[in-house]
Short mmCIF file of C-alpha atoms in Angstrom, two decimals:
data_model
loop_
_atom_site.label_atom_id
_atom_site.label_comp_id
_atom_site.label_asym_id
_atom_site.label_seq_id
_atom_site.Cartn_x
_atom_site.Cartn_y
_atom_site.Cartn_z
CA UNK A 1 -109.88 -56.28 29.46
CA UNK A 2 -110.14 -56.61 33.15
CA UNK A 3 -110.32 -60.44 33.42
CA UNK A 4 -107.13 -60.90 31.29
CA UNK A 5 -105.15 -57.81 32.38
CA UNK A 6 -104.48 -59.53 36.27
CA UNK A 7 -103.49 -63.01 34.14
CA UNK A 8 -101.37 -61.12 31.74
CA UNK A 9 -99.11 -59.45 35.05
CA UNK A 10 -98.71 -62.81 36.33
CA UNK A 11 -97.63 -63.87 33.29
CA UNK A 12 -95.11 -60.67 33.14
CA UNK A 13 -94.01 -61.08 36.97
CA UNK A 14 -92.79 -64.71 35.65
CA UNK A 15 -90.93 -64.05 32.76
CA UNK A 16 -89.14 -61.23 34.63
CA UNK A 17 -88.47 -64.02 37.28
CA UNK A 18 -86.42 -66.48 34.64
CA UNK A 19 -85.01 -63.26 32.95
CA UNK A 20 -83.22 -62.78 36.42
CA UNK A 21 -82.54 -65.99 37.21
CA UNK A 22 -80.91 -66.84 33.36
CA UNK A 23 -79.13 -63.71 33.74
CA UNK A 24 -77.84 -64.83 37.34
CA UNK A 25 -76.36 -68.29 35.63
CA UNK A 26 -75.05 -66.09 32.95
CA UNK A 27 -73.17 -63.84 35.37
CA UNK A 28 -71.67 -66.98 36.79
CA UNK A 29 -70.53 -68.39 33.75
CA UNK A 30 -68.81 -65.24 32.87
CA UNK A 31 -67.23 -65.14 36.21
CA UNK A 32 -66.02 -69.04 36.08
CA UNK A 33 -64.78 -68.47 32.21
CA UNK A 34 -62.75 -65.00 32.94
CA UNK A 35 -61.32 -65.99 36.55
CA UNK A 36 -58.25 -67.57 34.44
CA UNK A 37 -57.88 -64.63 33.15
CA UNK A 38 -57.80 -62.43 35.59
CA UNK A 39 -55.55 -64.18 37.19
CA UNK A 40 -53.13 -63.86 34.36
CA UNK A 41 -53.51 -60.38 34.27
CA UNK A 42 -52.81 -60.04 37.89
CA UNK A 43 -49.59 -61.68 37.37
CA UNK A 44 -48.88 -60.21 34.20
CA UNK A 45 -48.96 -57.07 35.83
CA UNK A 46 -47.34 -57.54 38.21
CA UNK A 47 -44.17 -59.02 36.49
CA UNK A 48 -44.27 -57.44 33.68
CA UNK A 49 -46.40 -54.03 33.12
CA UNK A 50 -45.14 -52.39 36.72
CA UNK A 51 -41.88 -53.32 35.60
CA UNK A 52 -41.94 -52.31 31.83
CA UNK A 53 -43.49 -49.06 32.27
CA UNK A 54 -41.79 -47.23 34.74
CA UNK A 55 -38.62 -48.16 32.70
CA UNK A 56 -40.09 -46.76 29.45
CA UNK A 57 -41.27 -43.84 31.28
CA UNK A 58 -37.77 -43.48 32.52
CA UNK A 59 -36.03 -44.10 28.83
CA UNK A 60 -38.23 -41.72 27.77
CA UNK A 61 -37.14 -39.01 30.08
CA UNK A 62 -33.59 -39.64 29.13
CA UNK A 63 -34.25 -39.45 25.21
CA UNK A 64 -35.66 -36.28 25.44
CA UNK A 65 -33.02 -34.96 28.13
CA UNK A 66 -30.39 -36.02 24.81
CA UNK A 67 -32.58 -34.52 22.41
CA UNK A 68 -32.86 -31.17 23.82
CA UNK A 69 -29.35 -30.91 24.89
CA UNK A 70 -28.57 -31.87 20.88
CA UNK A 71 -31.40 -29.52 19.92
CA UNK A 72 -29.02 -26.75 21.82
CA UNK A 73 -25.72 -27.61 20.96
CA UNK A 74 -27.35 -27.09 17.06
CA UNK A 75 -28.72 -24.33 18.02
CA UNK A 76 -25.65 -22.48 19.24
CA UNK A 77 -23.94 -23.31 16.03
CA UNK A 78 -26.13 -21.92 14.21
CA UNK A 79 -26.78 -19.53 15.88
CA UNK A 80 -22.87 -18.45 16.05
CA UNK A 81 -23.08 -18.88 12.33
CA UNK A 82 -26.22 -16.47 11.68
CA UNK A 83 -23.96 -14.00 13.48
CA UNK A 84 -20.80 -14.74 11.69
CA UNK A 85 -22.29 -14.03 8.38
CA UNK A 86 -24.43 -10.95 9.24
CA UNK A 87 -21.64 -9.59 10.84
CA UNK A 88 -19.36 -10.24 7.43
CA UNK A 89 -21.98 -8.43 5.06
CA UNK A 90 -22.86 -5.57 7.48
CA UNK A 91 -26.70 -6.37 9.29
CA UNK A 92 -26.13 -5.79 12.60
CA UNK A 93 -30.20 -5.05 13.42
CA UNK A 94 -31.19 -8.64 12.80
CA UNK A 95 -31.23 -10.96 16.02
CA UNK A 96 -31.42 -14.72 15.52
CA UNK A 97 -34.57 -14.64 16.81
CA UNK A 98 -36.59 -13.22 13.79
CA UNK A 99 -35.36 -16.11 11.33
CA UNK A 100 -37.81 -18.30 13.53
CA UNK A 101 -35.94 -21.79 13.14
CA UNK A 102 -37.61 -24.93 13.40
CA UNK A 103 -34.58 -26.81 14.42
CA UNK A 104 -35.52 -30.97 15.10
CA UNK A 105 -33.49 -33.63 15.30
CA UNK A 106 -33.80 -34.38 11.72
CA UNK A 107 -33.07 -30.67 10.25
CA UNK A 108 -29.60 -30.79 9.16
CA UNK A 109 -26.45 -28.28 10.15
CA UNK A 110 -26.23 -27.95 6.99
CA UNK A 111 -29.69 -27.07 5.90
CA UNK A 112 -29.88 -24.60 8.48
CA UNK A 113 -27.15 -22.82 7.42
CA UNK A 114 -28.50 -22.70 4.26
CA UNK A 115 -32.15 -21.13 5.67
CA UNK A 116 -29.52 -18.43 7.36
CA UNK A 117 -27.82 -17.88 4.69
CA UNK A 118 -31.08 -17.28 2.37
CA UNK A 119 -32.96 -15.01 4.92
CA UNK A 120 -30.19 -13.08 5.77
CA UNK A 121 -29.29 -12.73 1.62
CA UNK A 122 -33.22 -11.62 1.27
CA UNK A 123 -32.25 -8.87 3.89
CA UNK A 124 -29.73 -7.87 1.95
CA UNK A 125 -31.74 -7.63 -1.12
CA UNK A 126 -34.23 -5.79 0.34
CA UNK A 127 -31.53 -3.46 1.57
CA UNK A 128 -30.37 -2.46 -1.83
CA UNK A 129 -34.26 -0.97 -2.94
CA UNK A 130 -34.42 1.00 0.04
CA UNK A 131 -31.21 2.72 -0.40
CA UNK A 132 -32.76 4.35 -3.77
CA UNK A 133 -35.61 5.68 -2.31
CA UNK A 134 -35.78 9.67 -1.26
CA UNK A 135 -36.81 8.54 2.75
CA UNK A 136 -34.09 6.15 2.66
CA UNK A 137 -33.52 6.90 6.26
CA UNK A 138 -37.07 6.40 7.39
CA UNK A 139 -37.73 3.40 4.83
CA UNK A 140 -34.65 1.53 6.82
CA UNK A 141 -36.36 2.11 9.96
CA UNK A 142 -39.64 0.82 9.46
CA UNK A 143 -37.79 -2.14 7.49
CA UNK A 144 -36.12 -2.97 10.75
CA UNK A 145 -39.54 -3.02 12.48
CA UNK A 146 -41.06 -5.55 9.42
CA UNK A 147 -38.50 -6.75 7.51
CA UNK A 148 -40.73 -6.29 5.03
CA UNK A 149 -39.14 -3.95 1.95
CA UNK A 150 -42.36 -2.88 0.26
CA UNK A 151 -44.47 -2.27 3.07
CA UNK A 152 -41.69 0.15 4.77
CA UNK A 153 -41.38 1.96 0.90
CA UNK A 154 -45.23 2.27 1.32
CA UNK A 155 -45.79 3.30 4.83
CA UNK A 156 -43.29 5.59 4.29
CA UNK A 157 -44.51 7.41 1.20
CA UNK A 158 -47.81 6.98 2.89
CA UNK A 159 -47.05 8.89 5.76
CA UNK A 160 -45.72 11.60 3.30
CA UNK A 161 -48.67 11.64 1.32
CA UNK A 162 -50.55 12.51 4.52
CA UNK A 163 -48.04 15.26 5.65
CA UNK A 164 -48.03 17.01 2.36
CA UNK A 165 -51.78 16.68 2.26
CA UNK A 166 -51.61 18.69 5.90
CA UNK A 167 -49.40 21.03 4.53
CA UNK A 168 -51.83 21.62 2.06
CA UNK A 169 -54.86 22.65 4.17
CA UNK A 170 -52.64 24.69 6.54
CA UNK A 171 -51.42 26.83 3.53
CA UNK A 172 -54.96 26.89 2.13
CA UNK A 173 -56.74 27.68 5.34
CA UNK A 174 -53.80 30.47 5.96
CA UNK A 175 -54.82 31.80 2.62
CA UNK A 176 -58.36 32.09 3.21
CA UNK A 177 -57.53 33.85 6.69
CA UNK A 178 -55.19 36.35 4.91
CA UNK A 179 -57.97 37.26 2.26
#
């Protein structure tokens, strides 16, 4: 009611006057129990984090210089290999580029060599399909586009499908002109 609502805000106004001043000792105490701290941290960082990092940062730069320079030395050899061995079985429409390599520091020559030798052996496979097929010709050069055997057979014989159909109406609608 009115009588006790002026008693109660004095009562509030109080307690929000010890709140502030607890809080006040509390912020002190903090500050008194962390100022050792802080000074260790100044003078940890400045003897040993503004030295450490910079010279991490700096390692790091270095590594990766090594690794990339490693990352293309590998990458020429294999790459001179990938041509080497197309060369020796005849595919000379393939670039290096198309195998898509993940070379890393951990791949092995070896291994790589070995995902060469297997994509350029799939080429060769595909190859030997084509060559049966009536649109040889046209089958190779949509292969070279996809390197993708069946899909070249099918676009191919697709795109003959549609030319005989055309053929088909043009004689037909000739027909019905002549009559």
């Amino acid at each position: 009611n009115e009588n006790t609502y002026k008693e109660i805000k004095k009562l509030k106004a109080e307690l929000n006057k010890q709140y502030l001043e607890l809080d006040e000792k509390r912020k002190q105490a903090k500050k008194a129990v962390l100022a050792p701290y802080n000074e260790f941290e100044a003078v940890f960082n400045k003897y040993v984090r503004d030295v450490f990092k910079p010279a991490e940062k700096q390692i790091s730069e270095r590594i990766s210089s090594v690794e990339n320079s490693l990352k293309a030395a590998k990458k020429k050899e294999i790459e001179e290999h990938f041509n080497e061995y197309a060369k020796s079985i005849g595919i000379d429409f393939v670039s290096f580029e198309r195998l898509q390599l993940n070379i890393t520091m951990s791949a092995s020559l070896k291994s790589l060599k070995k995902q060469v030798k297997e994509f350029l052996d799939n080429v060769i496979q595909d190859l030997a399909p084509i060559a049966t097929q009536s649109h040889s010709p046209e089958i190779l050069i949509e292969y070279r586009k996809s390197l993708n055997a069946s899909q070249s057979i099918l676009a191919v014989q697709e795109r003959y499908r549609a030319l005989e159909e055309l053929e088909a109406k043009k004689a037909e609608s000739e027909a019905e002109a002549a009559q």
